[in-house]
Each structure stands twice: as structure tokens, then as C-alpha cells.
JSON list of C-alpha atoms in Angstrom, two decimals:
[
{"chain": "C", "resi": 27, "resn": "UNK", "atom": "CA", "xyz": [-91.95, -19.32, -72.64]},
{"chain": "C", "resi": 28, "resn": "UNK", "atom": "CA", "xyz": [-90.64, -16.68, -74.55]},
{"chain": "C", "resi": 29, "resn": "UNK", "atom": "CA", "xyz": [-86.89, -16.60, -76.15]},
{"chain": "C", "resi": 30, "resn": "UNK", "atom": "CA", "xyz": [-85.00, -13.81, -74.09]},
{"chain": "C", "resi": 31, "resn": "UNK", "atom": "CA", "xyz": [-81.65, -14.44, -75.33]},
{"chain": "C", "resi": 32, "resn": "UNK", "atom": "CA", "xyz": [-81.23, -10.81, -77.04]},
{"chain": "C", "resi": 33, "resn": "UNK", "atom": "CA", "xyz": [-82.69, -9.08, -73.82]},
{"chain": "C", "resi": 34, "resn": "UNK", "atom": "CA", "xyz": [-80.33, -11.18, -71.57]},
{"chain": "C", "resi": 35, "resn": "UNK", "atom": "CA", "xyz": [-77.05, -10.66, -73.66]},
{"chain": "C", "resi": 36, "resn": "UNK", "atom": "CA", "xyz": [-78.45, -6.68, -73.87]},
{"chain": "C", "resi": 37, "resn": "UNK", "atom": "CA", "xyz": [-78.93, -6.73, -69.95]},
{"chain": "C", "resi": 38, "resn": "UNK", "atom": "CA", "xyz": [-75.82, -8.45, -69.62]},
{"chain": "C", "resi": 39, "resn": "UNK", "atom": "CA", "xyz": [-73.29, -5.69, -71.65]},
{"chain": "C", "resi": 40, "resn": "UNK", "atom": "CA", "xyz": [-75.45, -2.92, -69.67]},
{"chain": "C", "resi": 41, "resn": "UNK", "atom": "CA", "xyz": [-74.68, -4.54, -66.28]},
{"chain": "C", "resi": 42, "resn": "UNK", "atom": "CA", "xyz": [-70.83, -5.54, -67.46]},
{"chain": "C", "resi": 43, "resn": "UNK", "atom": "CA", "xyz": [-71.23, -8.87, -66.04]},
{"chain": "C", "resi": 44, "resn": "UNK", "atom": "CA", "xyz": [-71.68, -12.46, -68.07]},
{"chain": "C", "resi": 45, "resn": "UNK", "atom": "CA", "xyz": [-75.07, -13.32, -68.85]},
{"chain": "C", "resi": 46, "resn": "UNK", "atom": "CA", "xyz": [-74.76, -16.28, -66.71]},
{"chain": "C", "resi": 47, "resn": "UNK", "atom": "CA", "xyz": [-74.77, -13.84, -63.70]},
{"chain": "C", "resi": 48, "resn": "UNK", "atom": "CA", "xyz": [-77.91, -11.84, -65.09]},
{"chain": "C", "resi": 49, "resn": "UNK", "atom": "CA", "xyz": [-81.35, -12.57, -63.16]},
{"chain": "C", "resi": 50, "resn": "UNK", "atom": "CA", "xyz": [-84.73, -12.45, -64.80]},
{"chain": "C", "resi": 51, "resn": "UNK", "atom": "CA", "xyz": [-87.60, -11.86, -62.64]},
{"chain": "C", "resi": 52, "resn": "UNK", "atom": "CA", "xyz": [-89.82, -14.89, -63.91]},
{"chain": "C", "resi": 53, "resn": "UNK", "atom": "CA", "xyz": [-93.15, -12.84, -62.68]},
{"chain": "C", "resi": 54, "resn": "UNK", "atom": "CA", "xyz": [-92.29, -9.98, -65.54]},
{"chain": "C", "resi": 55, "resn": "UNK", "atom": "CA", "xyz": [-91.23, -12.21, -68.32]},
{"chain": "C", "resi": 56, "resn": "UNK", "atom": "CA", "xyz": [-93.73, -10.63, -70.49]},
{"chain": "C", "resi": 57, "resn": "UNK", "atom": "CA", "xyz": [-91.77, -6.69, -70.03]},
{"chain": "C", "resi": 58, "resn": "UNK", "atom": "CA", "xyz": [-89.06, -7.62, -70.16]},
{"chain": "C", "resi": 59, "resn": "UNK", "atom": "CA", "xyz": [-89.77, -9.47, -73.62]},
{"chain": "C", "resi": 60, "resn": "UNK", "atom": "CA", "xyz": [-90.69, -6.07, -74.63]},
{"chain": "C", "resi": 61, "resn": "UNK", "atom": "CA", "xyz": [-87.96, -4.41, -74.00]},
{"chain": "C", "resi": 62, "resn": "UNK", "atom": "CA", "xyz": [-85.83, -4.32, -77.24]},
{"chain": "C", "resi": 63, "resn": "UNK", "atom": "CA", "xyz": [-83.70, -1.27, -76.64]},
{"chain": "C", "resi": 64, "resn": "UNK", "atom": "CA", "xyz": [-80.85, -0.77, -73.69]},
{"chain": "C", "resi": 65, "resn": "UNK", "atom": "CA", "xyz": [-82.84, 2.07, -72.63]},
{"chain": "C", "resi": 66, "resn": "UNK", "atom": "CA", "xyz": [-85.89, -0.44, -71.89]},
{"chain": "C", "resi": 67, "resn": "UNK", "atom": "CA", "xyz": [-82.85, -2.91, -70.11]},
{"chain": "C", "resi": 68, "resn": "UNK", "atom": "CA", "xyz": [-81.90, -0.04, -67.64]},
{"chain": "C", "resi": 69, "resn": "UNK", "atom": "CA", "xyz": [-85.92, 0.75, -66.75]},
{"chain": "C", "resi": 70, "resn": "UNK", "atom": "CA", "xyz": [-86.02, -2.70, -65.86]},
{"chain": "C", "resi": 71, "resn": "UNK", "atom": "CA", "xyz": [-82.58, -2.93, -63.80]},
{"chain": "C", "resi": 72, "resn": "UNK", "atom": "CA", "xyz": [-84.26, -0.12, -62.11]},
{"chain": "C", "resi": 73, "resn": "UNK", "atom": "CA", "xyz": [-87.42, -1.44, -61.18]},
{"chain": "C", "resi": 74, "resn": "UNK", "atom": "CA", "xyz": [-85.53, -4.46, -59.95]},
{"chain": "C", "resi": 75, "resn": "UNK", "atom": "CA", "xyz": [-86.83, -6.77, -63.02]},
{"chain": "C", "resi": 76, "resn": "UNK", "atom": "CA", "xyz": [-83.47, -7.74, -63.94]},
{"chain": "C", "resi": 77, "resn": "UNK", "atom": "CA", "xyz": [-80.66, -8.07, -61.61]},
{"chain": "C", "resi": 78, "resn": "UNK", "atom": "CA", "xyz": [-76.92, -8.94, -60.76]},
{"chain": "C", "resi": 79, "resn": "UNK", "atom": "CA", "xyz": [-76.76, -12.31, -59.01]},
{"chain": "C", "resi": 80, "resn": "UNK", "atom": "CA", "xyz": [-73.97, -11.86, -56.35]},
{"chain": "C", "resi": 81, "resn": "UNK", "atom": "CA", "xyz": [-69.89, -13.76, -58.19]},
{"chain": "C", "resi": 82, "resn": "UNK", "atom": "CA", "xyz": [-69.74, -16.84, -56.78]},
{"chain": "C", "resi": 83, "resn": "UNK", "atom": "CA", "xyz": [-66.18, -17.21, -55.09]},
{"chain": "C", "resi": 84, "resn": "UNK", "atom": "CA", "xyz": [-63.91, -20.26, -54.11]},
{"chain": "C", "resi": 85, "resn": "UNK", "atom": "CA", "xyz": [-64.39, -21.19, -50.68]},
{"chain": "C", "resi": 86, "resn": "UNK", "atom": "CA", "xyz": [-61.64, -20.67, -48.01]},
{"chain": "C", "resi": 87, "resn": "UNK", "atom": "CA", "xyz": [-62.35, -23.09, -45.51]},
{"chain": "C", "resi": 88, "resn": "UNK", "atom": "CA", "xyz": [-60.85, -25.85, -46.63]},
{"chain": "C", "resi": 89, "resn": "UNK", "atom": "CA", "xyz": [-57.42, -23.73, -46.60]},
{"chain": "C", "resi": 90, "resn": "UNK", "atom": "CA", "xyz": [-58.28, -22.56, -43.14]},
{"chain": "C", "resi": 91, "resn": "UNK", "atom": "CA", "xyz": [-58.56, -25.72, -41.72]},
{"chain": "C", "resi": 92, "resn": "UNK", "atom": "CA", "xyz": [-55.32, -27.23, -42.85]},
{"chain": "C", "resi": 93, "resn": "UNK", "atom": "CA", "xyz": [-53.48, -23.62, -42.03]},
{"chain": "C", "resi": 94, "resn": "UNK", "atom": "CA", "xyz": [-54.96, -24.21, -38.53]},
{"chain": "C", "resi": 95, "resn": "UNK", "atom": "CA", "xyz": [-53.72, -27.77, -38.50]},
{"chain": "C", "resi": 96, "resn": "UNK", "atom": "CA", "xyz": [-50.24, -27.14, -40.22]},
{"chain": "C", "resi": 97, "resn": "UNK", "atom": "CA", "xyz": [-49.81, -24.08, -37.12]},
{"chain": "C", "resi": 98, "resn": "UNK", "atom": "CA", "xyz": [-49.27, -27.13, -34.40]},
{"chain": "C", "resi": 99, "resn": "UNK", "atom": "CA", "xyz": [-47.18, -29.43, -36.95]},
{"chain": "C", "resi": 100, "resn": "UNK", "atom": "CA", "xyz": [-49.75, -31.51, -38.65]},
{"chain": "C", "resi": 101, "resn": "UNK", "atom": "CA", "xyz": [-49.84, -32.55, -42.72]},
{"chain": "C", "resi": 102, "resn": "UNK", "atom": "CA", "xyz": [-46.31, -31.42, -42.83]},
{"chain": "C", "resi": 103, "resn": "UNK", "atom": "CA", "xyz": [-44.64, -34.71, -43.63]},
{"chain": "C", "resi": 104, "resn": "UNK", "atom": "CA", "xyz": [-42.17, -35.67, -46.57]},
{"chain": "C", "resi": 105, "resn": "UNK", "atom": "CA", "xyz": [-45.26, -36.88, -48.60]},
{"chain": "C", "resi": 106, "resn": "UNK", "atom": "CA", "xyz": [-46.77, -33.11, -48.35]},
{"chain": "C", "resi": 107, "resn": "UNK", "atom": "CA", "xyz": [-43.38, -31.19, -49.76]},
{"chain": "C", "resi": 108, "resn": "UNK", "atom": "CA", "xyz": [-42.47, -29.90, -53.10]},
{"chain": "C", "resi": 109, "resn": "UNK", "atom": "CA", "xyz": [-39.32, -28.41, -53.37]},
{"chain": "C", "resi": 110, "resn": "UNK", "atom": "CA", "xyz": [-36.12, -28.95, -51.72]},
{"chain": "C", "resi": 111, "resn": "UNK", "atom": "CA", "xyz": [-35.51, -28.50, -47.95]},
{"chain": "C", "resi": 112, "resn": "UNK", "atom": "CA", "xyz": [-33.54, -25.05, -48.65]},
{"chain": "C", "resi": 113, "resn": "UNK", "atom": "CA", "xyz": [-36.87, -23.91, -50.58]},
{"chain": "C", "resi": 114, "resn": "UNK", "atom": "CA", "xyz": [-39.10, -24.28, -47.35]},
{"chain": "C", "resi": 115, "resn": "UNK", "atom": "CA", "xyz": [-36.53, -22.91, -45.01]},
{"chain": "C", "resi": 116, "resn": "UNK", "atom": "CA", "xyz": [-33.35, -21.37, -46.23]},
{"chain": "C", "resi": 117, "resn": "UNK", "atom": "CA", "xyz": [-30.24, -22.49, -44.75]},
{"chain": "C", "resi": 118, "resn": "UNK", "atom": "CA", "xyz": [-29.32, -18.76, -43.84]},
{"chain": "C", "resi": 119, "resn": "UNK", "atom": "CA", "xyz": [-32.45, -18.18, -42.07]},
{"chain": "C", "resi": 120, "resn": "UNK", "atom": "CA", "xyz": [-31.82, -21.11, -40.28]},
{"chain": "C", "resi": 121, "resn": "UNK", "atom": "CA", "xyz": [-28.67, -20.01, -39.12]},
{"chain": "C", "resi": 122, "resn": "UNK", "atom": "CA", "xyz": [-30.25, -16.80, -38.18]},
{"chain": "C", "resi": 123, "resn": "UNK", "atom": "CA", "xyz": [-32.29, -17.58, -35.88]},
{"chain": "C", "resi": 124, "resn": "UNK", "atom": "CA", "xyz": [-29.83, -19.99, -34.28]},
{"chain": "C", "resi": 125, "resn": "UNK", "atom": "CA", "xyz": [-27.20, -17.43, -33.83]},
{"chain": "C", "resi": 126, "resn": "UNK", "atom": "CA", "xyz": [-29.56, -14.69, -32.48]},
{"chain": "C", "resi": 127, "resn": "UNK", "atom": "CA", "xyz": [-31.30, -17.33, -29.58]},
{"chain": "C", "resi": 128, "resn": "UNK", "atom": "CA", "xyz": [-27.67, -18.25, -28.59]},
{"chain": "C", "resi": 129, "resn": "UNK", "atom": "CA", "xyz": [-26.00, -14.51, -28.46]},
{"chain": "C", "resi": 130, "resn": "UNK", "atom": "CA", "xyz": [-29.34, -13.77, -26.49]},
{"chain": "C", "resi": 131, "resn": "UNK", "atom": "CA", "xyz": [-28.56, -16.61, -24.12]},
{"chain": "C", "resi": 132, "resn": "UNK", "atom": "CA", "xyz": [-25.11, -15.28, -23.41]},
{"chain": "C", "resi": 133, "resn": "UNK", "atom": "CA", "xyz": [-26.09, -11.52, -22.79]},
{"chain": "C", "resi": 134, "resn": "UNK", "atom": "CA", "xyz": [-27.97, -13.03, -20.66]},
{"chain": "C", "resi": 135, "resn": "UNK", "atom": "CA", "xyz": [-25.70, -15.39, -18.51]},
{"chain": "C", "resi": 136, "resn": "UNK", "atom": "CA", "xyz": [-23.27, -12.11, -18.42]},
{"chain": "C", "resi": 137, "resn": "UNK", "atom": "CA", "xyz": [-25.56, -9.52, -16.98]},
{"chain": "C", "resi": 138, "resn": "UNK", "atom": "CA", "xyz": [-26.74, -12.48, -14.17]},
{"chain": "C", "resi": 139, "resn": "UNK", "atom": "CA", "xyz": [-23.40, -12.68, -13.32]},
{"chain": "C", "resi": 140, "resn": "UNK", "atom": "CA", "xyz": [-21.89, -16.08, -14.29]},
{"chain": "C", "resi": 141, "resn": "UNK", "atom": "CA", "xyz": [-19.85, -15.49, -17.42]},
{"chain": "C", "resi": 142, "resn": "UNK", "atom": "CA", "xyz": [-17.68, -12.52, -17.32]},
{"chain": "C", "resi": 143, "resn": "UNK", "atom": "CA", "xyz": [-16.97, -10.41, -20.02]},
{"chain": "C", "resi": 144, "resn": "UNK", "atom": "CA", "xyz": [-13.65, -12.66, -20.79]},
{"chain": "C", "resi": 145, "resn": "UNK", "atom": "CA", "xyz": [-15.66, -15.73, -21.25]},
{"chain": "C", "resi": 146, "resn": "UNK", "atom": "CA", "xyz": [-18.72, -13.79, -22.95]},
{"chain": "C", "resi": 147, "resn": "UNK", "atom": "CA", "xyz": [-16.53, -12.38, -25.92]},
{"chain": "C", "resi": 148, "resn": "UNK", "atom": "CA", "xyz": [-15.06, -15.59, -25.65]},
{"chain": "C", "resi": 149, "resn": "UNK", "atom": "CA", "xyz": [-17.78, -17.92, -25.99]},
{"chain": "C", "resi": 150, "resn": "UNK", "atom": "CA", "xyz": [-19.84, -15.05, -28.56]},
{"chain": "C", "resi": 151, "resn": "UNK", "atom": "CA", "xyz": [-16.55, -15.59, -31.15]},
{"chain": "C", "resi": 152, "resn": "UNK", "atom": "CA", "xyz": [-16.84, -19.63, -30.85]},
{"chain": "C", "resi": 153, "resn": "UNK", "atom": "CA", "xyz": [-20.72, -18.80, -31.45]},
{"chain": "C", "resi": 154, "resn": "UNK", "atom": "CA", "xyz": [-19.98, -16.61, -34.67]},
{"chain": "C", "resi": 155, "resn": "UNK", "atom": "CA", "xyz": [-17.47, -19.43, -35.73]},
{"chain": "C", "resi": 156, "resn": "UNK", "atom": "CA", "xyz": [-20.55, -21.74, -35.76]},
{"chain": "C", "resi": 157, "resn": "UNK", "atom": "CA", "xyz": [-19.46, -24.34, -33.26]},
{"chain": "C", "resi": 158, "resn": "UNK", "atom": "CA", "xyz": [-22.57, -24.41, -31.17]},
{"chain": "C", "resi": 159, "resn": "UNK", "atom": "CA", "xyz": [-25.62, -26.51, -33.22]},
{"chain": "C", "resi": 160, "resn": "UNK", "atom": "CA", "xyz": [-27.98, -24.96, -30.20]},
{"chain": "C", "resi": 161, "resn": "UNK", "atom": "CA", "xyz": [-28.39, -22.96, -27.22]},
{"chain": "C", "resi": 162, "resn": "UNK", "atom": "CA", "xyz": [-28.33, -26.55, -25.20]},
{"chain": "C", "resi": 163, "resn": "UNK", "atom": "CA", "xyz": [-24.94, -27.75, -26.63]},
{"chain": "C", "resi": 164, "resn": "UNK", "atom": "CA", "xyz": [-23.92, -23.83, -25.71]},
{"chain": "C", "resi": 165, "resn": "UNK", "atom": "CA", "xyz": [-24.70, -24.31, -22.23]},
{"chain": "C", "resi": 166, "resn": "UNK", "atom": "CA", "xyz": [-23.12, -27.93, -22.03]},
{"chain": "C", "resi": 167, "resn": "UNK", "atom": "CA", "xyz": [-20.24, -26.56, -23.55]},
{"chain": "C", "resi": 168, "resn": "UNK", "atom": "CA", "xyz": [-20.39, -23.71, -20.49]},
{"chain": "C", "resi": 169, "resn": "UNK", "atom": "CA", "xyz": [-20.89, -26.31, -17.98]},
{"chain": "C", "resi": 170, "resn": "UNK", "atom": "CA", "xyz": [-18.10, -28.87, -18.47]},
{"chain": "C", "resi": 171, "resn": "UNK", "atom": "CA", "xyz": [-15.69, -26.00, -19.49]},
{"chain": "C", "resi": 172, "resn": "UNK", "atom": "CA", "xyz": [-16.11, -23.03, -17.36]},
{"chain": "C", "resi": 173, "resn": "UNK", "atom": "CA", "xyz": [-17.44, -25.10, -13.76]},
{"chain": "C", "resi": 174, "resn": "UNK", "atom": "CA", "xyz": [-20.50, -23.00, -14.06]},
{"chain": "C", "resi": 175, "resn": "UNK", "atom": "CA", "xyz": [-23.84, -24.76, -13.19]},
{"chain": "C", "resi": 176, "resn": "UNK", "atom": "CA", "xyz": [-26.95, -22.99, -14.98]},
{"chain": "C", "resi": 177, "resn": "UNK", "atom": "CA", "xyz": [-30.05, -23.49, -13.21]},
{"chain": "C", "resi": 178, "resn": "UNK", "atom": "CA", "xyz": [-32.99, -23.83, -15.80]},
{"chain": "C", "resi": 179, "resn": "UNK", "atom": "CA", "xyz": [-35.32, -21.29, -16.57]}
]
């Protein structure tokens, strides 16, 4: 077997890849043995002598899976977290959507009809003060304070 290191590292600069990605076609060992110059290198890349083997890549799949699995809750534990709680979730984005679920609940309750626009500015202000943890302790609250019963949706 004949040394091809020159022709590879040639083939290699021509192609601009590494010479671990250049291909040798093993049936024209002896031409390509000849060829001493880039000129002969680029004849052979054209004749299909030498060629490019494809860049190998790092497989997704194993990503994809646990994305899938961490969509419905899974491998989302305390032993899977780096980084404090506010890092994963800030505590303002939190309270965002909080705030925006509950003032959508009470546009809602006023244009049905059972809050009034008294008790909706008045409920929206205890909202903004942050004295509702959720849209359920909202509508307790609306229940044991205003004799409204809300029928669930």
C-alpha cells in the first residue's frame, strides 16, 4: 500500500476540510499516488476519486426525547435544577401571569352581569394590591363577600 499522506493533506487544503474528512477511492490508489501537484488533486475531486465525507454532527434525539417528556412535567424535579428558583422562573413573570388570568376573570364576571362596575374597580384595585394568590381565592373572596354564586366554567 502506498504512503498517501502528502496527497491526502494536498486534497485536504484544496477541499478546506480536515484530512480526516477526505475519502480515497481505494480502486484508484495507484492515480491518485501520482498525483503530486494540486492541479492533479482537483482532476481527481472531479472524477470523483477523492471526495468530502459528509461532518458528522451530534445527535438530537436524545434532547428531543426529554423536551417531549419535560412538556407534560417529567425530569423536572429538585435533583434536575441548577440555579435558583428566580433563575427558572422570575418572580415578576410569575406575578404576571397571575395578575393578567385574574383581571381577565373579572372583565369577565362584569360583562356577564354579576359584579358591577363598583365591585369590578373594586375588586381589580385589591387585585393590583396583590391580595389574591389565584383566580380561585379571587372568586372565594367574591363568594363569601359579595353573595354572588359563580357557576363553574
Amino acid at each position: 500500500m502506498t504512503d498517501l499522506k502528502a496527497q491526502k493533506r494536498l486534497a485536504a487544503d484544496v477541499l478546506d476540510v480536515g484530512k480526516g474528512r477526505v475519502w480515497f477511492d481505494p480502486e484508484a490508489q495507484g492515480d491518485i499516488a501520482d498525483a503530486i501537484t494540486r492541479e492533479d488533486i482537483r482532476e481527481l475531486v472531479d472524477q470523483g476519486s477523492i471526495q468530502v465525507k459528509d461532518a458528522k454532527g451530534n445527535s438530537r434525539g436524545r434532547a428531543r426525547e426529554r423536551a417531549e417528556k419535560r412538556a407534560y412535567g417529567h425530569q423536572k424535579g429538585a435533583g434536575s435544577r441548577k440555579g435558583k428558583a428566580g433563575g427558572r422562573k422570575k418572580r415578576k413573570d410569575a406575578w404576571i401571569s397571575r395578575i393578567r388570568a385574574q383581571r381577565r376573570r373579572l372583565k369577565e364576571l362584569r360583562d356577564d352581569g354579576p359584579l358591577d362596575r363598583t365591585q369590578y374597580r373594586e375588586l381589580y384595585n385589591k387585585a393590583s394590591g396583590g391580595e389574591f394568590d389565584s383566580v380561585d381565592r379571587l372568586e372565594a373572596y367574591i363568594e363569601n363577600n359579595y353573595d354572588i354564586t359563580l357557576e363553574d366554567e
